[in-house]
mmCIF file of C-alpha atoms and ligand atoms in Angstrom:
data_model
loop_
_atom_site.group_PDB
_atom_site.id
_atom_site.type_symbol
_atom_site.label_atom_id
_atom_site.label_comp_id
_atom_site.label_asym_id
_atom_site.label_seq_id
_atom_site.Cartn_x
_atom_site.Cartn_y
_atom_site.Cartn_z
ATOM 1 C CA UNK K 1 -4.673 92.551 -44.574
ATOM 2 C CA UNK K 2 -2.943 94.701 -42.077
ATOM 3 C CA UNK K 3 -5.886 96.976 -42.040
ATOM 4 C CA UNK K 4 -8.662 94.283 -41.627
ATOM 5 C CA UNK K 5 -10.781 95.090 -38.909
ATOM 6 C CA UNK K 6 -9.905 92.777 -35.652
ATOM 7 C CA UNK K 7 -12.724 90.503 -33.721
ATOM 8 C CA UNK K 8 -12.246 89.440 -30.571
ATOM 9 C CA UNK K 9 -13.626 85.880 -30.061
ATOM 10 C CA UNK K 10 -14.520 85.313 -26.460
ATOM 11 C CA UNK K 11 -15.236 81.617 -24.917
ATOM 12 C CA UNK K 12 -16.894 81.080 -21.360
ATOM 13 C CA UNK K 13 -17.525 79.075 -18.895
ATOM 14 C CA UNK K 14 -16.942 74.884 -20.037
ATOM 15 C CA UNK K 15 -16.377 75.768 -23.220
ATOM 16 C CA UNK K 16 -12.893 74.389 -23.102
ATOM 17 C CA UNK K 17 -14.291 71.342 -22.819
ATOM 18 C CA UNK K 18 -15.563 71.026 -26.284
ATOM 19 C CA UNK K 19 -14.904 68.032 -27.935
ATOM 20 C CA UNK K 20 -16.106 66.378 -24.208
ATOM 21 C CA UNK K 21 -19.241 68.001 -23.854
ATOM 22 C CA UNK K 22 -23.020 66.485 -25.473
ATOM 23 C CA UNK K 23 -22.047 66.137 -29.242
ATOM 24 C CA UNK K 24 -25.712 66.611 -30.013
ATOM 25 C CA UNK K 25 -25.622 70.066 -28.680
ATOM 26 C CA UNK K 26 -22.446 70.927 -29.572
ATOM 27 C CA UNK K 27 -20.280 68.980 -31.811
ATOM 28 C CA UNK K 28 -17.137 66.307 -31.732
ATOM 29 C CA UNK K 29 -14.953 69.852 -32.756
ATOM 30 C CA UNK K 30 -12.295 70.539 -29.897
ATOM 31 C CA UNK K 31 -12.095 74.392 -28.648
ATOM 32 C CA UNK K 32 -8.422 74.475 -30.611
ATOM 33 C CA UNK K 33 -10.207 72.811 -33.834
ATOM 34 C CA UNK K 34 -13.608 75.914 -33.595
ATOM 35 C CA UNK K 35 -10.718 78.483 -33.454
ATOM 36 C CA UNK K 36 -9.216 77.330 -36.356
ATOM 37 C CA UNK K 37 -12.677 77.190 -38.114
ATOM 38 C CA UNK K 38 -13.429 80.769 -36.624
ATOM 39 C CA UNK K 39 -9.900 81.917 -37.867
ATOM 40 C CA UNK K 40 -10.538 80.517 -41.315
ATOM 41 C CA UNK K 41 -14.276 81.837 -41.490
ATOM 42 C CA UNK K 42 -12.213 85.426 -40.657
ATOM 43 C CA UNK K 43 -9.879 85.128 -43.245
ATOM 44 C CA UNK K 44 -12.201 84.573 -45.910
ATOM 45 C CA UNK K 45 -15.076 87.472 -45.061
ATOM 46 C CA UNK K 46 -11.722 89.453 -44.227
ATOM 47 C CA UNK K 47 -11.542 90.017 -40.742
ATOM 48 C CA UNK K 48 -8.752 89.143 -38.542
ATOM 49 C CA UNK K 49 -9.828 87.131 -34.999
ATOM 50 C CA UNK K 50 -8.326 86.692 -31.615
ATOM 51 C CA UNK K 51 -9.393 83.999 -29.675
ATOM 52 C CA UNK K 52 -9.996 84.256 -25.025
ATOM 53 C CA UNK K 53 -11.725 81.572 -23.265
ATOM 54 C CA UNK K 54 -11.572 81.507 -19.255
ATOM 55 C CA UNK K 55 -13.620 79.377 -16.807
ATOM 56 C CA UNK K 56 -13.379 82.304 -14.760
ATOM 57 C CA UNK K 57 -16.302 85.227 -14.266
ATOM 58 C CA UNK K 58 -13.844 87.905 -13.274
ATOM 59 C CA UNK K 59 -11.185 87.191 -15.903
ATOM 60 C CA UNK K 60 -14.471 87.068 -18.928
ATOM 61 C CA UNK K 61 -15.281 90.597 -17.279
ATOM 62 C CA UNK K 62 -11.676 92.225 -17.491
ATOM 63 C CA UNK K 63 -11.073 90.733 -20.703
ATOM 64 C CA UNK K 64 -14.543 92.997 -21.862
ATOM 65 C CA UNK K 65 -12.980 95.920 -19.822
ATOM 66 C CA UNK K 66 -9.478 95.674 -22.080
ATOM 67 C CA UNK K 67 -11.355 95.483 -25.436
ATOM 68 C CA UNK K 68 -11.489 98.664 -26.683
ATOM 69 C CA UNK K 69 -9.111 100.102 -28.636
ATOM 70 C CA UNK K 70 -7.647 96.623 -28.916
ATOM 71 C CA UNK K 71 -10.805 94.929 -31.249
ATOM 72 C CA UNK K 72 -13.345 96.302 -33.568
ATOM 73 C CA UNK K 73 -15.653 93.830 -32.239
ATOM 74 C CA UNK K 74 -16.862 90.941 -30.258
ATOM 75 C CA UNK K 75 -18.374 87.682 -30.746
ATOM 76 C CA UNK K 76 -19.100 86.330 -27.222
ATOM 77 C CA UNK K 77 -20.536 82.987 -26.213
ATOM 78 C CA UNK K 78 -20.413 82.952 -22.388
ATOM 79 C CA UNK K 79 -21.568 79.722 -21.627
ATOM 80 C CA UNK K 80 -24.108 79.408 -18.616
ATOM 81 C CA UNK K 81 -23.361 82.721 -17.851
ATOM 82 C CA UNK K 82 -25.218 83.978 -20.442
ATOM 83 C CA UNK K 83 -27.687 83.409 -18.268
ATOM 84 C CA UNK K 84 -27.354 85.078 -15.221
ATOM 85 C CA UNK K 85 -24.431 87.219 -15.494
ATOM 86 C CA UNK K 86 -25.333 90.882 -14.489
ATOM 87 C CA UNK K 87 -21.415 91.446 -14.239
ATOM 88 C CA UNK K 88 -20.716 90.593 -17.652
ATOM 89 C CA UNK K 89 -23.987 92.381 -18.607
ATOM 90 C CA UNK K 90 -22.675 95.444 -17.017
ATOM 91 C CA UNK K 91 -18.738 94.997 -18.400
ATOM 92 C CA UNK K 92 -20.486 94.732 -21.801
ATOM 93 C CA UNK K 93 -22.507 97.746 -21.395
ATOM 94 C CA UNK K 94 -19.297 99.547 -21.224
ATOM 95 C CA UNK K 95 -17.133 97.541 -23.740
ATOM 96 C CA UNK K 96 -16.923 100.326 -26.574
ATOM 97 C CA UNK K 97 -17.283 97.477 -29.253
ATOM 98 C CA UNK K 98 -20.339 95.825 -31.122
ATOM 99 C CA UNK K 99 -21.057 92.551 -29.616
ATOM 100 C CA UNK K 100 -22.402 89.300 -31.457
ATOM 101 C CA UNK K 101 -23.920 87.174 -29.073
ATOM 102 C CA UNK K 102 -23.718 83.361 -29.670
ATOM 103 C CA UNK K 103 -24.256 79.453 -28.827
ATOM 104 C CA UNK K 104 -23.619 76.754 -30.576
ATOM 105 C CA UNK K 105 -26.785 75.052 -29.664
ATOM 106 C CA UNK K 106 -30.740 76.336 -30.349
ATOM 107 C CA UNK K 107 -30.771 77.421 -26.482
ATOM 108 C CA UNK K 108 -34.221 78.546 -26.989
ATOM 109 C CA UNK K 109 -34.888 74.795 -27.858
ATOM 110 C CA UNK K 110 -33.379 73.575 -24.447
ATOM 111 C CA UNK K 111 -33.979 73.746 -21.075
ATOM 112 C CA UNK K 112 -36.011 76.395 -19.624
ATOM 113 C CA UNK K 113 -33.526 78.580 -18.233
ATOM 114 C CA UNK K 114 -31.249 78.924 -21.004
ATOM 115 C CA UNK K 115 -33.864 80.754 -22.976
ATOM 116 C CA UNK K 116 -32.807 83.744 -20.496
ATOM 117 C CA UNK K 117 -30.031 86.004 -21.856
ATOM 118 C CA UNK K 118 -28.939 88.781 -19.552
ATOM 119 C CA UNK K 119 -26.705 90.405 -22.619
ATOM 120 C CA UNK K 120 -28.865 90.621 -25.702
ATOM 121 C CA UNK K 121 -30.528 93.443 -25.677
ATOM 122 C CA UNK K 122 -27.047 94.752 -25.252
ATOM 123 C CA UNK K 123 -25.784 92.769 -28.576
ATOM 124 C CA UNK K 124 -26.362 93.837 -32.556
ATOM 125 C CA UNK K 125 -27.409 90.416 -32.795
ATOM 126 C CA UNK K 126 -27.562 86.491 -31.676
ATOM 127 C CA UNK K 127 -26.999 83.637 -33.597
ATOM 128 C CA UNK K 128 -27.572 80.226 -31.574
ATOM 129 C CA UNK K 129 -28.068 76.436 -32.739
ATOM 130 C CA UNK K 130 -25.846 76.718 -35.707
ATOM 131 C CA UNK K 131 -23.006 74.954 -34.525
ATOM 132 C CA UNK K 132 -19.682 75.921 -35.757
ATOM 133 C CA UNK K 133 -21.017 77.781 -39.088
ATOM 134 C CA UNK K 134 -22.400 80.275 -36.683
ATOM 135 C CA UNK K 135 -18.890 82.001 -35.525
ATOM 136 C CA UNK K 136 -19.149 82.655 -39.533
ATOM 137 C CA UNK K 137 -22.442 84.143 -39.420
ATOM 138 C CA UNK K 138 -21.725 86.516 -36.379
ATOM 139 C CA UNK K 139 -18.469 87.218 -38.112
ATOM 140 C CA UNK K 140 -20.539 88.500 -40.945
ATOM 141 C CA UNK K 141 -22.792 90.495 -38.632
ATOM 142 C CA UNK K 142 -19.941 92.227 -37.564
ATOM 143 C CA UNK K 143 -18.541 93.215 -40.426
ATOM 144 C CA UNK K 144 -21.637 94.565 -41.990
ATOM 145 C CA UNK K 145 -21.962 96.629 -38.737
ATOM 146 C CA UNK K 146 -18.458 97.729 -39.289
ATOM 147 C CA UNK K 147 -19.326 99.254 -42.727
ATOM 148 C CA UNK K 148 -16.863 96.244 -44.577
HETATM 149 C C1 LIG T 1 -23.932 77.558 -24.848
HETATM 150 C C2 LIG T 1 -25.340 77.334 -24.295
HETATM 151 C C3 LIG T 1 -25.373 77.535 -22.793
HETATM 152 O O1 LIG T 1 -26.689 77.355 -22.303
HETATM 153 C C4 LIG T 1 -24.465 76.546 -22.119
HETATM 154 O O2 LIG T 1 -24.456 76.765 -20.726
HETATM 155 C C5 LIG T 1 -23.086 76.517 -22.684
HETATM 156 C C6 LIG T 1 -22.902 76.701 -24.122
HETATM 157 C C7 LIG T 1 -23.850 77.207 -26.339
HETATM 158 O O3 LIG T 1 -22.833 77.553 -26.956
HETATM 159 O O4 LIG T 1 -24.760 76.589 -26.888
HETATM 160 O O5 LIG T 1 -22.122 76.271 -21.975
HETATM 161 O O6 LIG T 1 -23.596 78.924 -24.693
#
């Protein structure tokens, strides 16, 4: 396992409030309880994952600017930011790792503004409104792009 590729699983704004937030959007699982589904999901397509999560813009963006190198890839679910962030935008642009973008809910089934993503055309791919199974699905992604 030592050479399994590592992905870098990267939480935003609210999201450690999980387990508090709408369960209809986004589940009864705590943040602790996705990142042991994530870790598990990892283990069996085998990929190794490290886990971030920050309520704060500026600590999201320097975590992006210390990725390379570090990961072989990034699943990233910014929360509202998603939305408007042109300083995660531009921290991604410059990342030097493929990037997953995803949400647990269907935003483009929500409000009007969260069909807005400021990062995808930066991503390999999306994956929103699968709930937890979709850390699996971008895990997947990922690995295919990594040639595993
Ligand atoms: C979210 C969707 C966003 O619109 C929202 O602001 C979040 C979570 C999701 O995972 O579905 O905080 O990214």
């Amino acid at each position: 396992m030592s050479d399994a590729k590592l992905i870098e699983v990267m939480h935003g704004v609210n999201l450690d409030q999980l387990g508090r937030r709408d369960v209809t959007q986004y589940g009864a699982l705590t943040l602790p309880e996705l990142e042991a589904r994530i870790s598990e999901m990892g283990d069996e397509l085998g990929l190794r994952t490290s886990f971030f999560q920050t309520n704060h813009e500026g600590e999201f963006v320097e975590h992006l600017h210390g990725l390379e190198g570090r990961a072989d890839g990034v699943v990233l679910n910014p929360g509202a930011w998603t939305h408007y962030s042109y300083a995660i935008r531009d921290a991604l642009e410059f990342a030097g790792v493929p990037a997953v973008e995803l949400h647990i809910s269907d935003v483009d089934a929500r409000e009007d503004f969260r069909r807005r993503s400021v990062i995808r055309e930066l991503c390999i791919g999306r994956v929103a409104g699968r709930g937890a199974a979709g850390y699996g699905e971008a895990l997947a992604l990922l690995r295919e792009e990594l040639g595993r």
